[in-house]
Amino acid sequence: MIRGSRYELSGKELPRFLPWVCETLEVDVNPRNVNTPKYPTSIPEPSIQPDFLSALQRLLSPNQIDTNGELRLRHGHGHTQEEMYAIKYTRLGRIPDLVVYPESEAQVTGLVETAKRHNVSLIPYGGGTNVTDALRCNEQERRTIVSVDMRRMNRILWIDRENMMASIEAGAVGRYIMAELKKQGLTMGHEPDSVEFSTLGGWIATNASGMKKNRYGNIEDLVLDVNVATAGGKLERTSASPRESVGLDLRRLMFGSEGTLGIITSAVVKIFPFPEVQKYGSVLFPTFEDGFQFMYDLARKTTPPASVRLVDNLQFQFGLALKPKSSGALADLKSKAEKFFVTKIKGFEPNKMVVCTLVFEGTRTEVEQQQRDVYRIASRHRGMKAGAENGRRGYQLTYSIAYIRDFLMSYYIIAESFETSVPWTKALALCDNVKRLLADEYTRRGLPGKPFVSARVTQIYRTGVCIYFYFGFYYKGIPNPQEIYLELENIARDEILRSGGSLSHHHGVGKLRREFLPKIMSETAIRWKRELKNSLDPTNVFGAGNQGLD
Amino acid sequence: MIRGSRYELSGKELPRFLPWVCETLEVDVNPRNVNTPKYPTSIPEPSIQPDFLSALQRLLSPNQIDTNGELRLRHGHGHTQEEMYAIKYTRLGRIPDLVVYPESEAQVTGLVETAKRHNVSLIPYGGGTNVTDALRCNEQERRTIVSVDMRRMNRILWIDRENMMASIEAGAVGRYIMAELKKQGLTMGHEPDSVEFSTLGGWIATNASGMKKNRYGNIEDLVLDVNVATAGGKLERTSASPRESVGLDLRRLMFGSEGTLGIITSAVVKIFPFPEVQKYGSVLFPTFEDGFQFMYDLARKTTPPASVRLVDNLQFQFGLALKPKSSGALADLKSKAEKFFVTKIKGFEPNKMVVCTLVFEGTRTEVEQQQRDVYRIASRHRGMKAGAENGRRGYQLTYSIAYIRDFLMSYYIIAESFETSVPWTKALALCDNVKRLLADEYTRRGLPGKPFVSARVTQIYRTGVCIYFYFGFYYKGIPNPQEIYLELENIARDEILRSGGSLSHHHGVGKLRREFLPKIMSETAIRWKRELKNSLDPTNVFGAGNQGLD
């Protein structure tokens, strides 16, 4: 049972889940045998340069400076499996010595100046939701490490309804931005799966992608201007324009900068009218290939709905296994009747069928047009309408997936996601290759039972797709599952690159994938990045060390 | 009469044009009093370092190296009014010493290496259509200056129809790309007004905007990958992806780089099916404000047609004055009847009315939908359908405008365009302010007659518009019209910035606008640009000197 009330699955019994997990992984998960987390594991003492602390105390109020151990620990990691495993069972290693909460651009600028003067390292912190070890501290760092938590800088500075722009501080959390804009009948339309926690500044720094990018664009399409506190002063412009050609645009460097070049303090973003209509939808397909061809047609021949996702059969089953205990006999009956129709009448095989989930947003006319397009094209690919409720559940599941992962870790199951983008024609082979390779490698190593390897298509472009993998396994008896996991993920990543996929569609590089950079770009490109870092932050004030830029 | 046969106006008599010009400028243009161009004016001797020339001769064939004077002159300028005036009547100053024509990426790389070794300056050359003095050579440059004409590298390297991408060499000219892709039922959809001459590499280097960006996007939306020969080697990636998050993306620095960081050798771009339907359209509005509000609604409430443009009354009259001598009495009658209807029945005032021209592209259904939207919204703003032919003529006029400008220069009329982007709510005031300021300043200086100052809206975004100004005047008796022009343009530019406009929407910075950079970005931003240039091209091999990066 998932505790709390935030998620739909919270507080519900999931009677089918554990049996399904046992069956799929071919292991015997004992619900009474819990790998109890030791959180918090040992927390290193902070090492703070006294003269820096004095300077800081002149700049900020006492309630903006914190040295609490658990707080520092929380600021020293994101959400990779290794990080989660480390904070629960082993030890995180070097963590920030200090957490500060600036409340204005002037304070951020002052902080950067002070850090420079005292040779201290700053690591900007947004929602802490990254999955690239972007927040992990360098073990070798001897300077004081300051985590700069931006979340008190969360104001919407202005909204310009006529020109459809808003200026928002970088620490504003997605959920808050959504709620505030909605009050005014507006939306920014950027909804990564982390939207409940992640921040505007974090979105820019990781070059984030939103679930509804078909309608609103990805973060690089949404940001018109960005203000940054750098080691050399403020990077800013006098005004935000619809579109410009004003030479080298340094603001573009902030997308994917992962904390290495400065602290983003605010941005001007596009806004949109809150959609007249929002609707979920879903379509069942007999096979993944059918669903994939449907998506290809959708991307090529229509303006696709705000979001379109296709899960493979294993993930489809996973979703079914997570259905809560039903609320009555009638619901059960309906579900059985539906199942009979799909499998017996339509002839869909339970171990092959897949589901595509959809979000439609726009004016009533737009949504109606898109629904017509979707279901017309789906029927050409043997698709069968499966209703709004299944669509809604699919998206809800996304929000709770991180919790399910954490929950499973206590039952000796370690799991994680990783993603890529790839041209259409290479996508199916890429999925097959990665799945096969991981299964083979897993068996070759004599690891327990079978691994869980599942793929979904989470974004479509005219030129290709984003593929999202889930990989997990039963780790009881394995002393270092987090390391085994990483080895296998790296093997999968190599296969992704060989199969024509990118290093990442939206997660980014951080420290987790920095070793792969020479495999995707020329030596000159690597050197340019290094030279750029050296010249723009010569003393490495922004010492996050991502992408090898330390 | 415009000679040749390339343009619709070529070889036609324009009986109304000169009288209209005289009336508008309140001057007496005498068609027999020609300011005969002295082209080519004096051409400086080339200064070529002999050891560099020897090295070059080992690298390239004789037919790839040229020192011809007129050729060097042509490679030493773009199309600003000062440049046109200089090559016709005064002197261009420093020009390239040598023109080379590389034919492969390897030759470009070799060229850069050789230039570095011999301390020579390279200036990449595409179509030569820039209007920012981007190609003008630094008078103080003592090194040999080599113009690297990329137009022999014009191959389409591959077309991937399934993933809708193509890899194209940077020297391919827009018109050629269009023609080649059209043969395959495809289009890139990028059509700047210079498309007949400008190149893919030039589009990236200036961050170009295409007329049909509403459907296809601007250049930054169209390019998936770019290969560059830099002073430190090749900037390249192993594959092109639909979308990525792979850290600092150096490729993005090439947009707007204006030749200062390297030579773009090829790019992977998005391609689209050649549209099923292409249609022109036009709508008359009683005033510019009506037309402007129509465009605002169009941007906010619809997916706008591929192109939408709105010219002010003066430009509308200019278009009418350029109508060729009609082909018969019937055509004249029809035109008179139309005029009667518009002015007498509808009550549009000839000196206030304006026209909006449209290009629709897409599937038949899309185009029909857009046409319905356009004419429905237009009617709410007192718009009156004015037919496809007027729309077509409007766009044709754009292509010949540079020729009309050159033609007029011989009759003592100097003219030029400049542009900006600006949020919707500031656009009308910006137009008024710039027009008034230029007229006032012109009068204050006691210059002859009245100036021509006209504006049009050439692009719409949800957040604002691109405004394009034409400015011209009669210069007989003025010894330095090109300097007077520039002074006035700079005064106008200051007013644009004060009125909330950007430094440029798509023309760029070059040398013409580099003095304005400190007015639009912080000191830190300027310093970052300088540091970036110093670290990526420490010996200034790419010595074009644009944006002050020399």
Tab-separated table of C-alpha atoms in Angstrom, chain A residues 160-165 206-209 218-221 224 228 230-250 252-258 260-262 270-273 296 300-301 303 363 365-366 369 421-426 461-465 500-509 517-529 531-533 535-536 547 549, chain B residues 160-165 206-209 218-221 224 228 230-250 252-258 260-262 270-273 296 300-301 303 363 365-366 369 421-426 461-465 500-509 517-529 531-533 535-536 547 549:
chain	number	residue	atom	x	y	z
A	160	ASP	CA	1.272	40.106	-19.998
A	161	ARG	CA	-1.996	38.704	-21.278
A	162	GLU	CA	-2.021	40.724	-24.473
A	163	ASN	CA	1.381	39.538	-25.631
A	164	MET	CA	1.016	36.161	-23.934
A	165	MET	CA	4.250	36.260	-21.954
A	206	THR	CA	18.238	20.255	-18.081
A	207	ASN	CA	16.564	21.192	-21.382
A	208	ALA	CA	13.342	19.582	-20.247
A	209	SER	CA	10.526	18.184	-22.325
A	218	ASN	CA	9.461	21.777	-25.260
A	219	ILE	CA	11.197	24.142	-22.845
A	220	GLU	CA	13.444	25.644	-25.547
A	221	ASP	CA	10.329	26.576	-27.511
A	224	LEU	CA	11.793	33.858	-24.669
A	228	VAL	CA	21.442	34.398	-15.167
A	230	THR	CA	27.246	34.187	-13.665
A	231	ALA	CA	30.765	34.294	-12.306
A	232	GLY	CA	31.255	37.435	-14.381
A	233	GLY	CA	28.064	39.267	-13.466
A	234	LYS	CA	24.504	39.277	-14.702
A	235	LEU	CA	23.675	37.835	-18.066
A	236	GLU	CA	20.601	39.753	-19.048
A	237	ARG	CA	18.799	41.568	-21.853
A	238	THR	CA	16.830	44.766	-21.930
A	239	SER	CA	13.662	43.226	-23.315
A	240	ALA	CA	12.075	39.976	-24.417
A	241	SER	CA	11.181	39.723	-28.077
A	242	PRO	CA	8.988	37.326	-30.025
A	243	ARG	CA	12.015	36.248	-32.074
A	244	GLU	CA	15.422	37.748	-32.789
A	245	SER	CA	18.592	37.594	-34.802
A	246	VAL	CA	21.091	39.402	-32.636
A	247	GLY	CA	24.226	37.375	-33.131
A	248	LEU	CA	25.588	34.725	-30.788
A	249	ASP	CA	22.762	34.182	-28.356
A	250	LEU	CA	24.337	33.264	-25.049
A	252	ARG	CA	20.806	29.504	-25.555
A	253	LEU	CA	23.831	28.173	-23.656
A	254	MET	CA	21.741	27.927	-20.519
A	255	PHE	CA	19.611	25.137	-21.973
A	256	GLY	CA	21.310	21.977	-20.777
A	257	SER	CA	23.895	23.883	-18.723
A	258	GLU	CA	23.120	21.706	-15.663
A	260	THR	CA	27.824	24.572	-14.639
A	261	LEU	CA	27.697	28.153	-15.989
A	262	GLY	CA	25.583	30.145	-13.577
A	270	LYS	CA	5.198	32.047	-23.418
A	271	ILE	CA	1.761	31.539	-21.953
A	272	PHE	CA	-1.456	30.225	-23.477
A	273	PRO	CA	-5.156	30.442	-22.750
A	296	TYR	CA	3.876	7.344	-37.202
A	300	ARG	CA	2.941	12.585	-40.361
A	301	LYS	CA	-0.637	13.253	-41.261
A	303	THR	CA	-1.604	17.825	-35.764
A	363	THR	CA	-10.762	24.538	-28.283
A	365	THR	CA	-13.376	22.295	-32.409
A	366	GLU	CA	-9.696	21.399	-32.246
A	369	GLN	CA	-11.019	17.280	-34.995
A	421	SER	CA	15.361	9.870	-28.917
A	422	VAL	CA	15.666	8.159	-32.271
A	423	PRO	CA	14.439	8.518	-35.847
A	424	TRP	CA	11.258	6.578	-36.577
A	425	THR	CA	12.810	3.897	-38.741
A	426	LYS	CA	15.344	2.905	-36.107
A	461	TYR	CA	8.097	14.235	-33.595
A	462	ARG	CA	7.816	14.334	-37.340
A	463	THR	CA	11.378	13.038	-37.434
A	464	GLY	CA	11.282	10.444	-34.697
A	465	VAL	CA	10.313	9.511	-31.169
A	500	GLY	CA	21.046	5.185	-33.708
A	501	GLY	CA	19.545	6.633	-30.533
A	502	SER	CA	20.709	9.775	-28.758
A	503	LEU	CA	22.416	9.991	-25.384
A	504	SER	CA	19.278	11.513	-23.910
A	505	HIS	CA	16.021	13.042	-25.030
A	506	HIS	CA	15.304	15.086	-21.895
A	507	HIS	CA	17.030	13.651	-18.810
A	508	GLY	CA	20.377	15.182	-19.701
A	509	VAL	CA	23.966	14.193	-19.020
A	517	LEU	CA	30.032	12.311	-24.473
A	518	PRO	CA	33.107	11.388	-26.558
A	519	LYS	CA	30.946	8.766	-28.261
A	520	ILE	CA	28.450	11.300	-29.544
A	521	MET	CA	30.500	14.367	-30.369
A	522	SER	CA	33.837	15.171	-31.924
A	523	GLU	CA	36.962	15.924	-29.887
A	524	THR	CA	36.642	19.534	-30.963
A	525	ALA	CA	33.138	19.715	-29.537
A	526	ILE	CA	34.362	18.339	-26.196
A	527	ARG	CA	37.262	20.783	-26.195
A	528	TRP	CA	34.953	23.721	-27.032
A	529	LYS	CA	32.784	22.853	-24.048
A	531	GLU	CA	37.226	26.011	-23.139
A	532	LEU	CA	33.881	27.686	-22.837
A	533	LYS	CA	33.584	26.613	-19.208
A	535	SER	CA	36.636	31.122	-19.973
A	536	LEU	CA	33.181	31.801	-18.504
A	547	GLN	CA	29.255	16.902	-18.272
A	549	LEU	CA	32.877	20.535	-16.670
B	160	ASP	CA	15.517	10.293	-45.592
B	161	ARG	CA	11.848	10.327	-46.555
B	162	GLU	CA	10.716	8.087	-43.741
B	163	ASN	CA	12.201	10.233	-40.998
B	164	MET	CA	11.727	13.439	-42.976
B	165	MET	CA	15.289	14.685	-42.736
B	206	THR	CA	22.376	34.854	-39.737
B	207	ASN	CA	19.584	33.033	-37.902
B	208	ALA	CA	17.267	33.556	-40.847
B	209	SER	CA	13.508	33.647	-40.913
B	218	ASN	CA	12.284	29.597	-38.715
B	219	ILE	CA	15.767	28.261	-39.419
B	220	GLU	CA	16.431	27.357	-35.775
B	221	ASP	CA	13.320	25.175	-35.843
B	224	LEU	CA	18.543	19.231	-36.501
B	228	VAL	CA	31.334	23.129	-38.678
B	230	THR	CA	36.440	25.520	-36.618
B	231	ALA	CA	39.869	26.779	-35.719
B	232	GLY	CA	40.160	23.799	-33.381
B	233	GLY	CA	38.941	21.070	-35.734
B	234	LYS	CA	35.581	19.702	-36.758
B	235	LEU	CA	32.552	20.387	-34.641
B	236	GLU	CA	30.365	17.412	-35.380
B	237	ARG	CA	28.058	14.805	-33.941
B	238	THR	CA	27.657	11.133	-34.642
B	239	SER	CA	23.966	11.321	-35.478
B	240	ALA	CA	21.028	13.672	-35.860
B	241	SER	CA	18.186	13.192	-33.415
B	242	PRO	CA	14.623	14.437	-33.338
B	243	ARG	CA	15.341	16.260	-30.066
B	244	GLU	CA	17.988	15.959	-27.386
B	245	SER	CA	19.165	16.972	-23.959
B	246	VAL	CA	22.890	16.410	-24.106
B	247	GLY	CA	24.233	19.329	-22.154
B	248	LEU	CA	25.667	22.530	-23.567
B	249	ASP	CA	24.721	22.324	-27.199
B	250	LEU	CA	27.478	24.080	-29.104
B	252	ARG	CA	23.246	26.315	-31.145
B	253	LEU	CA	26.121	28.817	-31.120
B	254	MET	CA	26.254	28.659	-34.892
B	255	PHE	CA	22.863	30.361	-35.238
B	256	GLY	CA	23.735	34.025	-35.593
B	257	SER	CA	27.486	33.367	-35.589
B	258	GLU	CA	27.890	35.473	-38.763
B	260	THR	CA	32.979	34.544	-36.596
B	261	LEU	CA	33.361	31.031	-35.167
B	262	GLY	CA	33.836	28.707	-38.096
B	270	LYS	CA	13.720	18.767	-41.479
B	271	ILE	CA	11.802	18.207	-44.684
B	272	PHE	CA	8.092	18.150	-45.402
B	273	PRO	CA	5.817	16.747	-48.084
B	296	TYR	CA	-3.673	39.783	-33.796
B	300	ARG	CA	-4.335	34.212	-31.154
B	301	LYS	CA	-7.297	32.247	-32.383
B	303	THR	CA	-3.306	28.268	-36.872
B	363	THR	CA	-3.569	19.675	-47.415
B	365	THR	CA	-8.645	20.379	-45.797
B	366	GLU	CA	-6.115	22.517	-43.935
B	369	GLN	CA	-10.094	25.582	-42.922
B	421	SER	CA	10.473	42.339	-33.736
B	422	VAL	CA	8.211	43.665	-31.037
B	423	PRO	CA	5.391	42.499	-28.771
B	424	TRP	CA	1.923	43.116	-30.199
B	425	THR	CA	0.923	45.911	-27.857
B	426	LYS	CA	3.972	48.002	-28.681
B	461	TYR	CA	3.907	35.210	-33.544
B	462	ARG	CA	1.607	34.606	-30.630
B	463	THR	CA	3.766	37.039	-28.679
B	464	GLY	CA	4.340	39.743	-31.270
B	465	VAL	CA	5.303	40.658	-34.811
B	500	GLY	CA	10.391	48.154	-27.132
B	501	GLY	CA	11.558	46.644	-30.418
B	502	SER	CA	14.520	44.297	-30.834
B	503	LEU	CA	17.791	45.064	-32.581
B	504	SER	CA	16.814	42.711	-35.404
B	505	HIS	CA	14.274	40.038	-36.167
B	506	HIS	CA	16.222	38.232	-38.881
B	507	HIS	CA	18.769	40.514	-40.590
B	508	GLY	CA	21.299	40.159	-37.802
B	509	VAL	CA	24.018	42.385	-36.415
B	517	LEU	CA	24.796	45.652	-28.735
B	518	PRO	CA	25.569	47.334	-25.385
B	519	LYS	CA	22.100	48.847	-25.521
B	520	ILE	CA	20.381	45.469	-25.604
B	521	MET	CA	22.508	43.236	-23.412
B	522	SER	CA	24.387	43.456	-20.145
B	523	GLU	CA	28.126	44.066	-19.935
B	524	THR	CA	28.538	40.478	-18.831
B	525	ALA	CA	26.794	39.257	-21.964
B	526	ILE	CA	29.117	41.338	-24.154
B	527	ARG	CA	32.136	40.078	-22.225
B	528	TRP	CA	30.970	36.454	-22.524
B	529	LYS	CA	30.731	36.828	-26.289
B	531	GLU	CA	35.653	35.523	-24.143
B	532	LEU	CA	33.912	32.848	-26.112
B	533	LYS	CA	35.385	34.148	-29.355
B	535	SER	CA	38.791	30.924	-26.482
B	536	LEU	CA	37.277	29.259	-29.569
B	547	GLN	CA	29.332	41.786	-33.710
B	549	LEU	CA	34.204	39.850	-32.534
